[in-house]
PDB file of C-alpha atoms in Angstrom:
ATOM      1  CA  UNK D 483      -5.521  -3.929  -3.674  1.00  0.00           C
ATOM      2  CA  UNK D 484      -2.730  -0.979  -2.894  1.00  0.00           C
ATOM      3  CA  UNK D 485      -0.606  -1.889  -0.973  1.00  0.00           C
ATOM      4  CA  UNK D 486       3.047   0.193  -0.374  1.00  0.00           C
ATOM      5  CA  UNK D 487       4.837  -1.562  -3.555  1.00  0.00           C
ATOM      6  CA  UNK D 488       1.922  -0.736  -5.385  1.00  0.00           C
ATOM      7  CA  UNK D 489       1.952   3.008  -4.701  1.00  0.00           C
ATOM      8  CA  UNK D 490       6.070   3.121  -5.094  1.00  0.00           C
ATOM      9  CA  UNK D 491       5.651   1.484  -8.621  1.00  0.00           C
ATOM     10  CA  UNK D 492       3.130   3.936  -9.226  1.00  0.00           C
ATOM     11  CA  UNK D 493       4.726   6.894  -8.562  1.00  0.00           C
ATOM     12  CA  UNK D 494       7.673   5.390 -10.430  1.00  0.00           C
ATOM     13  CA  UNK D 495       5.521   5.567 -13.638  1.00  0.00           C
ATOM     14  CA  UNK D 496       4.152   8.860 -12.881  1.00  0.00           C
ATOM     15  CA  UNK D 497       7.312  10.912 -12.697  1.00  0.00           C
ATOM     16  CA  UNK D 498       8.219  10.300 -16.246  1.00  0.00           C
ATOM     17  CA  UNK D 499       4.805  11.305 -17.495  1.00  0.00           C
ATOM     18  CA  UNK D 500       4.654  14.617 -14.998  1.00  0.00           C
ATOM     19  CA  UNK D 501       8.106  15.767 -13.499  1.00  0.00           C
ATOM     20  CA  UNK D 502       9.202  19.039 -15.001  1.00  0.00           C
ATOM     21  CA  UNK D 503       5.976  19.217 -17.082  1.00  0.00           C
ATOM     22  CA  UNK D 504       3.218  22.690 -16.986  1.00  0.00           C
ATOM     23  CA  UNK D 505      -0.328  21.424 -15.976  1.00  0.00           C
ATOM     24  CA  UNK D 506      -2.425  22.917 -18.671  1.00  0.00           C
ATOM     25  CA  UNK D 507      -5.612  21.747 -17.381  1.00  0.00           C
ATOM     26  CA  UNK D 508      -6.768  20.134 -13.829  1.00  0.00           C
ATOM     27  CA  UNK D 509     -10.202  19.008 -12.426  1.00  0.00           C
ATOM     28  CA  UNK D 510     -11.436  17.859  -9.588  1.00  0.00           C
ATOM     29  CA  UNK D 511     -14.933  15.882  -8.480  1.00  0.00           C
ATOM     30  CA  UNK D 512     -17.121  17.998  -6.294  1.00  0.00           C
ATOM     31  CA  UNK D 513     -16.954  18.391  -3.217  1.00  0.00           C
ATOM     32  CA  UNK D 514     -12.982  18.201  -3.948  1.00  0.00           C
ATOM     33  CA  UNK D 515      -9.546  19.186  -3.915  1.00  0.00           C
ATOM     34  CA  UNK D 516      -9.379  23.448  -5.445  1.00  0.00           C
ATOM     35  CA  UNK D 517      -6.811  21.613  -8.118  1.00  0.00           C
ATOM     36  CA  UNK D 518      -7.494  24.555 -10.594  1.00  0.00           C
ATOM     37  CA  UNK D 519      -5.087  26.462  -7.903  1.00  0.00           C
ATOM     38  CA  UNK D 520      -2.168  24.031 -10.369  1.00  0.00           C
ATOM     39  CA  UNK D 521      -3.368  25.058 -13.796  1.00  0.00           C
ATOM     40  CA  UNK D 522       0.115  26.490 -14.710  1.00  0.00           C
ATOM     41  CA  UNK D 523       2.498  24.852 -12.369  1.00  0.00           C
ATOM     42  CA  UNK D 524       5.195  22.448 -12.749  1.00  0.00           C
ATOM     43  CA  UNK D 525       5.133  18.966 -10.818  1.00  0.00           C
ATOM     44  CA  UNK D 526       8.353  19.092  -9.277  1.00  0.00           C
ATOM     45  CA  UNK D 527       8.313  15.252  -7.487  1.00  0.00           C
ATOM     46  CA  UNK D 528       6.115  12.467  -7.395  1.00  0.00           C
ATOM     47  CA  UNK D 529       6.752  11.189  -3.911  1.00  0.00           C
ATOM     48  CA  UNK D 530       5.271   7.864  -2.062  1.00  0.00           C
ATOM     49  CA  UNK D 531       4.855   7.279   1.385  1.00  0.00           C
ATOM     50  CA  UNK D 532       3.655   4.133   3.039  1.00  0.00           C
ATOM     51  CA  UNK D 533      -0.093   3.897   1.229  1.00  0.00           C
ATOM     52  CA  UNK D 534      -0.020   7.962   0.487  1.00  0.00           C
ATOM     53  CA  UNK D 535       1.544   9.785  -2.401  1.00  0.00           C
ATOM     54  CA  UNK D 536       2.334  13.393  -3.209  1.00  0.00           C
ATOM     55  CA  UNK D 537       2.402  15.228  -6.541  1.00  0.00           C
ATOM     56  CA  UNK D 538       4.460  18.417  -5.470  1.00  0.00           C
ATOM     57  CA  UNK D 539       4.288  21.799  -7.379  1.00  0.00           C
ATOM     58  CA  UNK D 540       6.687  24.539  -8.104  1.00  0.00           C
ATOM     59  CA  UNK D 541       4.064  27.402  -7.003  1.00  0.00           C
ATOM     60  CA  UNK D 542       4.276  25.489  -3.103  1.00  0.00           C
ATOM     61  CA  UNK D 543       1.264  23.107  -3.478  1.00  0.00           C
ATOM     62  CA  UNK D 544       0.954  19.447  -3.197  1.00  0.00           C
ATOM     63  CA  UNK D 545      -1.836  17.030  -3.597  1.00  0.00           C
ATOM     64  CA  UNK D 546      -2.276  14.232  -1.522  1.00  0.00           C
ATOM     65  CA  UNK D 547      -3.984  10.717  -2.508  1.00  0.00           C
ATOM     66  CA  UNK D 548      -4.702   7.789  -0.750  1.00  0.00           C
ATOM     67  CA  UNK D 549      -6.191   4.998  -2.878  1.00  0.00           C
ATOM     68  CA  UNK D 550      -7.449   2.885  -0.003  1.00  0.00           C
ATOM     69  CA  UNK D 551      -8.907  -0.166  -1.071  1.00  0.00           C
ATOM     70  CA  UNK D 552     -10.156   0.782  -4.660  1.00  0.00           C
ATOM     71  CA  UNK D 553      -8.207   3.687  -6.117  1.00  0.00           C
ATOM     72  CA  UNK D 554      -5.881   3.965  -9.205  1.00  0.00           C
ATOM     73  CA  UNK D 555      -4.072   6.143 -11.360  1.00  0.00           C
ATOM     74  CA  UNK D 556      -4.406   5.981 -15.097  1.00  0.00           C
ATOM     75  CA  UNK D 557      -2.487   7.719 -17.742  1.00  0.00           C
ATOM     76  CA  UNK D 558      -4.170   8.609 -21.743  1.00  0.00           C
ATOM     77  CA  UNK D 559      -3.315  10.479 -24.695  1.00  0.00           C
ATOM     78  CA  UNK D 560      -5.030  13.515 -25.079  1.00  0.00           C
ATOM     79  CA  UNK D 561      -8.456  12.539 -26.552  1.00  0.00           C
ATOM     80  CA  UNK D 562      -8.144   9.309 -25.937  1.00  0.00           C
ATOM     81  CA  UNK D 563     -11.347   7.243 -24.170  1.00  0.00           C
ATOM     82  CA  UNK D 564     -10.863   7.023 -20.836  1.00  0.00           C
ATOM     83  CA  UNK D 565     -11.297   2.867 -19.516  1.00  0.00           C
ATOM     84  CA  UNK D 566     -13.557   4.298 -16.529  1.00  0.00           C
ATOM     85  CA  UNK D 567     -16.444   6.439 -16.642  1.00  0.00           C
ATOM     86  CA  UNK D 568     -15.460  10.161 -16.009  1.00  0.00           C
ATOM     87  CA  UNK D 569     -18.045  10.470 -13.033  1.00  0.00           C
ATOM     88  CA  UNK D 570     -15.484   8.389 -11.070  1.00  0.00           C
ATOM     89  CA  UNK D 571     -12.666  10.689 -11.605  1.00  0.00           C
ATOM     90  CA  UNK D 572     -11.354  12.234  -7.840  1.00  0.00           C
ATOM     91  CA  UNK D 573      -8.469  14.684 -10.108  1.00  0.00           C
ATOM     92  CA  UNK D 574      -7.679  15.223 -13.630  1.00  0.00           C
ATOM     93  CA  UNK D 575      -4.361  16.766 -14.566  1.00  0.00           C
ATOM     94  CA  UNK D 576      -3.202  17.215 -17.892  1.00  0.00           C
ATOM     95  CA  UNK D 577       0.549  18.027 -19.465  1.00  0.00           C
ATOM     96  CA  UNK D 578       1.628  18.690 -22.752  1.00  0.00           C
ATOM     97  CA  UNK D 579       1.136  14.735 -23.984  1.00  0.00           C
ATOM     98  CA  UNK D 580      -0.654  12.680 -21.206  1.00  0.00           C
ATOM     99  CA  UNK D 581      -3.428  13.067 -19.018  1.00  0.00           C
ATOM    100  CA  UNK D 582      -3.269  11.712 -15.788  1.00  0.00           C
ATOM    101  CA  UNK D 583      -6.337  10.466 -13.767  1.00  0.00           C
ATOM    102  CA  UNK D 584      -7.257   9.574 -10.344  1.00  0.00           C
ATOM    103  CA  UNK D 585     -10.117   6.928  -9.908  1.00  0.00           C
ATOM    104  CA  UNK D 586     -12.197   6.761  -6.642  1.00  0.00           C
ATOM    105  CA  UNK D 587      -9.466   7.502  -4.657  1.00  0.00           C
ATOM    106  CA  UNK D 588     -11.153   8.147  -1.097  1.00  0.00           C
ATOM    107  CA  UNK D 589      -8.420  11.297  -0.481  1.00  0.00           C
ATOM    108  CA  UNK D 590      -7.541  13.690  -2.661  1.00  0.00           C
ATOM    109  CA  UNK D 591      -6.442  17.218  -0.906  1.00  0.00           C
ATOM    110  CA  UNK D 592      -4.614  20.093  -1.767  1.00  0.00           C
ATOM    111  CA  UNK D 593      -2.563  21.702   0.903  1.00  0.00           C
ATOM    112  CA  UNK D 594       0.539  23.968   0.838  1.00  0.00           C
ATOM    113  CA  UNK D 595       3.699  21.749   0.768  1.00  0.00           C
ATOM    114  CA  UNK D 596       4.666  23.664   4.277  1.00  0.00           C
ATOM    115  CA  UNK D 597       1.465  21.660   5.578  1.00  0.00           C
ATOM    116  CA  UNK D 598       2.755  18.432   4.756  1.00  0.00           C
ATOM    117  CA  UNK D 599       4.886  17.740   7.815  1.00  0.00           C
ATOM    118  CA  UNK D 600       2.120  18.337   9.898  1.00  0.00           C
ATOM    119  CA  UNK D 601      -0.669  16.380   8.213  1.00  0.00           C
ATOM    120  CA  UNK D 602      -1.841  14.062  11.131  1.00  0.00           C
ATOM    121  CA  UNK D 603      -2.015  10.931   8.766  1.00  0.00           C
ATOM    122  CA  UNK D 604       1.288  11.038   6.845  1.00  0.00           C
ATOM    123  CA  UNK D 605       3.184  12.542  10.695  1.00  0.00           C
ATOM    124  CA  UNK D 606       2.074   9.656  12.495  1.00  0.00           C
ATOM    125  CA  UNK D 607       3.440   7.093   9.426  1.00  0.00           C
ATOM    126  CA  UNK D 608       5.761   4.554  10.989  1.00  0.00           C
ATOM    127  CA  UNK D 609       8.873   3.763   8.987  1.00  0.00           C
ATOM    128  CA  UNK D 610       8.275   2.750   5.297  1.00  0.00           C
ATOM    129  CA  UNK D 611       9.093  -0.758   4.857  1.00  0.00           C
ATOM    130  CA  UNK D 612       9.353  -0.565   0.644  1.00  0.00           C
ATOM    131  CA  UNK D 613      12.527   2.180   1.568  1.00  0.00           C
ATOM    132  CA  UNK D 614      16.046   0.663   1.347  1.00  0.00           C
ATOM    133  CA  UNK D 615      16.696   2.593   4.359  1.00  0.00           C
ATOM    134  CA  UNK D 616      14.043   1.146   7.297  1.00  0.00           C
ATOM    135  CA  UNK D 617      14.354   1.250  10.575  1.00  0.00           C
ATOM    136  CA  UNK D 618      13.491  -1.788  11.806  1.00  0.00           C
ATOM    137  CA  UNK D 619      14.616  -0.947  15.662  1.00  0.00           C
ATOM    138  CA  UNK D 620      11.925   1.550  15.682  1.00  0.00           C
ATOM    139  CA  UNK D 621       9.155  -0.506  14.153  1.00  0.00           C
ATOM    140  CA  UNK D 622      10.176  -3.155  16.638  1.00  0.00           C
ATOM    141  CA  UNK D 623       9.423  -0.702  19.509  1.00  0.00           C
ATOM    142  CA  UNK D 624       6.125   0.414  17.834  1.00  0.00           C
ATOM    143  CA  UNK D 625       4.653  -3.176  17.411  1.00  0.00           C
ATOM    144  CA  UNK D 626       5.828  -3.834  20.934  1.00  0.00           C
ATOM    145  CA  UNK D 627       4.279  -0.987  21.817  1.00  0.00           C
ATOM    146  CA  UNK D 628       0.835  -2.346  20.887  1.00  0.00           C
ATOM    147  CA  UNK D 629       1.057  -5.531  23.379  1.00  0.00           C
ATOM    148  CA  UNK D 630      -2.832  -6.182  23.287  1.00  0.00           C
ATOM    149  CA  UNK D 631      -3.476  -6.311  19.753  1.00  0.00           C
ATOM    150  CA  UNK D 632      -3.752  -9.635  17.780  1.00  0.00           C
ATOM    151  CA  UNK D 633      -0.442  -9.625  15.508  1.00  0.00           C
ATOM    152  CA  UNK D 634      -2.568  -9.511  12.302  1.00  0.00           C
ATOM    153  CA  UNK D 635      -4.232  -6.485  13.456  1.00  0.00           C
ATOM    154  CA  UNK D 636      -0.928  -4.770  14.691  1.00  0.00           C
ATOM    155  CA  UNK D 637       0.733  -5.603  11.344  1.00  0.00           C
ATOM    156  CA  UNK D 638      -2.055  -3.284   9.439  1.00  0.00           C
ATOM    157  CA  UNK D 639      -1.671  -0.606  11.518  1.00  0.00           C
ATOM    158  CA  UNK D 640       0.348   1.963   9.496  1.00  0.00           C
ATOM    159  CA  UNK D 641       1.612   4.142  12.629  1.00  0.00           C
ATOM    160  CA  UNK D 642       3.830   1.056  12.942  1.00  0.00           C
ATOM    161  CA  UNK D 643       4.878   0.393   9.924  1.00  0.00           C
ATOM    162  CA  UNK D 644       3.744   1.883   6.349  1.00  0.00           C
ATOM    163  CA  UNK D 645       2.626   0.030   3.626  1.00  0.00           C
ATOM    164  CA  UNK D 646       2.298  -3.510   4.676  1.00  0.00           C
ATOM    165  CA  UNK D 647      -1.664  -4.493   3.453  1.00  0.00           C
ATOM    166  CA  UNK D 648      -3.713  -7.156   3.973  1.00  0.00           C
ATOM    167  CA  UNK D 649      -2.197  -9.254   1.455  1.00  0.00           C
ATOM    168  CA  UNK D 650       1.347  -9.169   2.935  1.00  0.00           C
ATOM    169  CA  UNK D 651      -0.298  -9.537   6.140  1.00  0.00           C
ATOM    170  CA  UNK D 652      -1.283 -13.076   5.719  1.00  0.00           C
ATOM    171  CA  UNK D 653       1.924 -13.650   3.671  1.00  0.00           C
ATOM    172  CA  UNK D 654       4.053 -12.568   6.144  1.00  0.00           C
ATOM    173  CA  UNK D 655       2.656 -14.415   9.071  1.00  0.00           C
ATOM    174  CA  UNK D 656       2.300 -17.607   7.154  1.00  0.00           C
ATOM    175  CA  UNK D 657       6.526 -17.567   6.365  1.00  0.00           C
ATOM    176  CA  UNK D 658       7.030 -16.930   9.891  1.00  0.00           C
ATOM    177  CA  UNK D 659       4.250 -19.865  11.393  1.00  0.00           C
ATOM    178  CA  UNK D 660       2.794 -16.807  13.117  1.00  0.00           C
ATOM    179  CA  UNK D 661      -0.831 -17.681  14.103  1.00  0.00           C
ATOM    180  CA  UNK D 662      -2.663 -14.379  13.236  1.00  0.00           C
ATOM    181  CA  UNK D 663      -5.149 -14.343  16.021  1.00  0.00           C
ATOM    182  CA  UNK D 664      -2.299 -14.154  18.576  1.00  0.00           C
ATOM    183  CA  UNK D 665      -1.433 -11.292  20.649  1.00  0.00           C
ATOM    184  CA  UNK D 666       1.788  -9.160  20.298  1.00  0.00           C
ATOM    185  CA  UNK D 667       2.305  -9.491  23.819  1.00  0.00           C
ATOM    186  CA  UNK D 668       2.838 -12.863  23.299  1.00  0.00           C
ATOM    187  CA  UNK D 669       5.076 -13.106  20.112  1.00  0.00           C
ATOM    188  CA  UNK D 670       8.755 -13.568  21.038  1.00  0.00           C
ATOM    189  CA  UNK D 671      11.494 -10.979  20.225  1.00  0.00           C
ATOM    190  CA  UNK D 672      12.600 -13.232  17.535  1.00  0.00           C
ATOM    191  CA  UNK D 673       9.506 -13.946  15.836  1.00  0.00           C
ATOM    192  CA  UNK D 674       8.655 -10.033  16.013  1.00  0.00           C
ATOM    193  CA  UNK D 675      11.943  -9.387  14.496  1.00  0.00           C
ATOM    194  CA  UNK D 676      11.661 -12.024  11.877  1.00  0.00           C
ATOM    195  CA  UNK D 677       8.122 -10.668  11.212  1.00  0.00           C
ATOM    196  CA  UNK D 678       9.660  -6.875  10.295  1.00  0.00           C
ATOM    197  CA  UNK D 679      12.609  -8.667   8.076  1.00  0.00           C
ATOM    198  CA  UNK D 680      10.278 -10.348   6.284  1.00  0.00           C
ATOM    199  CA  UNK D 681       7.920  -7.880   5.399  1.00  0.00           C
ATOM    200  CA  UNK D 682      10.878  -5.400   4.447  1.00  0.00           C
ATOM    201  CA  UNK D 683      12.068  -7.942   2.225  1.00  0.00           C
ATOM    202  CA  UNK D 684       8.511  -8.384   0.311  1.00  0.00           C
ATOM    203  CA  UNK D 685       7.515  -5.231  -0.269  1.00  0.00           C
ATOM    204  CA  UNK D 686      10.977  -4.501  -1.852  1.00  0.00           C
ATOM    205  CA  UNK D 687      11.519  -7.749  -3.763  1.00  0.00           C
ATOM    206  CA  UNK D 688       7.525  -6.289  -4.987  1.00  0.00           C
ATOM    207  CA  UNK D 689       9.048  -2.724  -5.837  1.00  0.00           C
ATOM    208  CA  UNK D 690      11.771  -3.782  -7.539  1.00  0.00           C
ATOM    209  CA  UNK D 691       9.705  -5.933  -9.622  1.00  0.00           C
ATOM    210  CA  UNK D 692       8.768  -5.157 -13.087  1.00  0.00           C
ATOM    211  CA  UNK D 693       6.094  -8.581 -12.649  1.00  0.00           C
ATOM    212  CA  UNK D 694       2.685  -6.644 -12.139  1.00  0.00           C
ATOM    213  CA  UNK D 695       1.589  -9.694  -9.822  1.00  0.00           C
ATOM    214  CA  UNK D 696       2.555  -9.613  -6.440  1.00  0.00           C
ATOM    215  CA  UNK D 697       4.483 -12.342  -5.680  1.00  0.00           C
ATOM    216  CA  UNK D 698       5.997 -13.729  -1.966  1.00  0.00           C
ATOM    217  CA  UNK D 699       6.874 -16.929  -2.517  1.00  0.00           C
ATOM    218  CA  UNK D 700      10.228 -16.148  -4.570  1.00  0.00           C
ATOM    219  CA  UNK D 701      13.202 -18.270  -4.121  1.00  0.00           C
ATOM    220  CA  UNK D 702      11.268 -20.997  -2.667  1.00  0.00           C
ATOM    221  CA  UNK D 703      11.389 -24.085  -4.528  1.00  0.00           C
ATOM    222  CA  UNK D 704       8.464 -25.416  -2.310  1.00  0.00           C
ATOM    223  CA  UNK D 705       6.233 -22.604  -3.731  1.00  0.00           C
ATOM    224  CA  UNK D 706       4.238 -23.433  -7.059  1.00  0.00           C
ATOM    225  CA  UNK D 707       2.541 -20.010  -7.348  1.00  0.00           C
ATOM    226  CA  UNK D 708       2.741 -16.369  -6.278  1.00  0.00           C
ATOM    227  CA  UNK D 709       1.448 -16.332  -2.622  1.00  0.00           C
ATOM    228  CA  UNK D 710       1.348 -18.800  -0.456  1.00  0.00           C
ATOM    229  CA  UNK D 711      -2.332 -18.487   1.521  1.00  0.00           C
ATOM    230  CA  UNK D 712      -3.674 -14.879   0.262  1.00  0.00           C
ATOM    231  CA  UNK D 713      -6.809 -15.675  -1.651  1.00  0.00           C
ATOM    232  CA  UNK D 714      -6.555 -19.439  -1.232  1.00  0.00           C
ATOM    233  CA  UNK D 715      -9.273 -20.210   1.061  1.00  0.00           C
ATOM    234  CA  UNK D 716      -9.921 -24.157   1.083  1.00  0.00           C
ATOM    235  CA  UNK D 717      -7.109 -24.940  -1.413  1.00  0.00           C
ATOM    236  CA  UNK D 718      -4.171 -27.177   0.108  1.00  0.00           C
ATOM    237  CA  UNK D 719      -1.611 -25.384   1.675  1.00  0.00           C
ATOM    238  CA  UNK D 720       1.699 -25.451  -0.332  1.00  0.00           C
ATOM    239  CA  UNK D 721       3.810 -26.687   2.680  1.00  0.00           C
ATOM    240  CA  UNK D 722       1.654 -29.657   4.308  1.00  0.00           C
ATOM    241  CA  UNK D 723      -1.256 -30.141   2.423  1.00  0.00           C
ATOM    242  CA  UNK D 724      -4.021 -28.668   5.086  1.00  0.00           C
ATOM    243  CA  UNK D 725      -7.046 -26.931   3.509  1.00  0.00           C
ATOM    244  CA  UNK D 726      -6.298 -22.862   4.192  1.00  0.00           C
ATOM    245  CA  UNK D 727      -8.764 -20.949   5.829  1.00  0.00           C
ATOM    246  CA  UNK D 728     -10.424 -17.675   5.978  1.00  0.00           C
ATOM    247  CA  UNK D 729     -12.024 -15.505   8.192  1.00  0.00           C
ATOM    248  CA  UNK D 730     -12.819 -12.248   8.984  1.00  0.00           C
ATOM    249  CA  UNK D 731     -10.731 -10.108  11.512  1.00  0.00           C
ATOM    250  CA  UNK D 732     -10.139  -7.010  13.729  1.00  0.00           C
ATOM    251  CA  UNK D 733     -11.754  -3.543  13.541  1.00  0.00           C
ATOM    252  CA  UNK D 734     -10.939  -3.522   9.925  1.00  0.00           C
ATOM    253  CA  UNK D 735     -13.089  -6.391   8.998  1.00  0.00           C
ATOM    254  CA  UNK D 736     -10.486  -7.516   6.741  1.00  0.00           C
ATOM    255  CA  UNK D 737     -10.239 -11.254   5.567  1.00  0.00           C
ATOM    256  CA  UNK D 738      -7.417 -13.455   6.944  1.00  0.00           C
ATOM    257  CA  UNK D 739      -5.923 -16.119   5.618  1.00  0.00           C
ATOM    258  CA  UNK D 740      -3.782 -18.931   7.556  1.00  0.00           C
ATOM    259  CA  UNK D 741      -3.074 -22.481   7.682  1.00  0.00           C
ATOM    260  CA  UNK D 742      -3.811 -24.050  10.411  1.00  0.00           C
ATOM    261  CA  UNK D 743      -1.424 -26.546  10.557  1.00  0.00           C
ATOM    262  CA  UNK D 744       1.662 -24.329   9.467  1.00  0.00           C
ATOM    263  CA  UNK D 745       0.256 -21.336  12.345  1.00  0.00           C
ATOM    264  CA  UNK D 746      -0.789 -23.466  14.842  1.00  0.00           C
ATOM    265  CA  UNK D 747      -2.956 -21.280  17.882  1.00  0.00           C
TER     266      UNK D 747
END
C-alpha cells in the first residue's frame, strides 16, 4: 500500500534511471495523459509530495501520478518482459537504457509545470511529514482544526498532513494509546502533539530505510516484528497480550486496527 515513504523511496530510484535523460518514446492508456507531448524532452526532477509525485521536463511539462491504493512504478531493459500485462500500463516512458512504467495508477496528468502550484490536490497538501523540514505547528493547527472528526479519520486526511496511510495510521495511534474512534476535539494538546512527532519520525525512519518492509516498531525491545497492530487482527498484542481487533472506519471505509486494552475508549 503507498504510503509517503513509499513514494519518496520511489522517486529516489527513479531519478537515477531518468534525470538528465531524452525520452525517446512515451505512451499513455486511453483516455490518458497527451505524454507523446515528452517524446524528446529531458526529465529534469523526480519530485514527491505527500502520496503525489512529479516527473518534470525541460520543454515546461510535468506529469503527475498518484498511485492510490494499487499503483506502482516499474523499471526494464529495453525488450525485456514486462511482470504486468501491458493493458494495465497508465504511462510508458522510455530513455536511452530503461523503460519506466506506471501500473494502474488512478492519476496520471500532464499539465504545464506553471499549473502545478495551482493544482487543487497537491495546493491544499498539508505539510509533508517524510521532509526533514515539517512543520509540525501548522499540522497541529490543521488537526485541531478538524475538532469533530474521529482521530483515525483526521490522521488520513492529507490537507493535514501528507503521506501518513492507513498503515501508519493504526501504528501511530497504537504508540501513543490513542483510541482511534475518538474525536479530535477530545485528544489533549499533548497527545495531538505526540501523535504528529510520531508519525514524522516513522515515515522518515521508513525513507531512510533501505529494508523494503515497513517497519514501526524499531528500537523497541518489546517489539518482535515490524508493526505492532497493522494486519494483526486476532493475534496477541505485543504489549499485553489482548487479541487486536479490526474494523472498518470513516468515509474511507478503511480497516482499523487497535488494541483494546492498550487504546482503551
Amino acid at each position: 500500500m503507498p504510503e509517503g515513504d513509499t513514494i519518496y523511496q520511489t522517486a529516489a530510484a527513479l531519478r537515477p534511471l531518468l534525470v538528465g535523460q531524452p525520452i525517446l518514446a512515451a505512451k499513455a492508456r486511453t483516455p490518458g495523459p497527451a505524454i507523446h507531448r515528452v517524446v524528446g524532452a529531458r526529465v529534469t526532477s523526480i519530485e514527491p509530495l505527500g502520496k503525489h509525485m512529479l516527473i518534470r521536463f525541460d520543454n515546461g511539462l510535468a506529469l503527475h501520478t498518484h498511485l492510490r491504493m494499487g499503483g506502482t512504478w516499474h523499471r526494464y531493459a529495453p525488450g525485456e518482459r514486462w511482470k504486468m500485462p501491458a493493458w494495465r500500463a497508465r504511462v510508458v516512458l522510455e530513455v536511452p537504457e530503461h523503460v519506466v512504467v506506471c501500473f494502474n495508477a488512478p492519476v496520471a496528468e500532464l499539465m504545464e509545470d506553471r499549473a502545478v502550484e495551482l493544482h487543487p490536490a497537491l495546493l491544499s497538501l498539508g505539510p509533508d511529514l517524510a521532509r526533514n523540514v515539517f512543520d509540525s505547528d501548522e499540522a497541529f493547527r490543521r488537526l485541531r482544526a478538524r475538532p469533530d472528526l474521529e482521530i483515525a479519520e483526521a490522521l488520513l486526511d492529507q490537507r493535514v498532513m501528507a503521506g501518513i496511510g492507513n498503515v501508519f495510521k493504526c501504528e501511530v495511534l497504537f504508540i501513543e494509546s490513542v483510541n482511534p474512534w475518538t474525536h479530535v476535539a477530545s485528544v489533549t494538546d499533548d497527545s495531538v502533539s505526540a501523535l504528529i512527532s510520531t508519525a514524522h519520525r516513522l515515515l522518515l525512519q521508513n525513507v531512510e530505510s533501505s529494508r523494503p518492509r515497513r517497519v514501526t516498531t524499531r528500537g523497541d525491545p518489546a517489539a518482535r516484528g515490524s508493526v505492532w497492530v497493522y494486519g494483526r487482527a486476532h493475534r496477541p498484542c505485543r504489549r499485553c497480550g489482548q487479541p487486536i481487533q479490526v474494523r472498518r472506519q470513516g468515509t474511507l471505509n478503511r480497516p482499523t486496527y487497535w488494541c483494546p486494552r492498550c487504546q482503551p475508549a
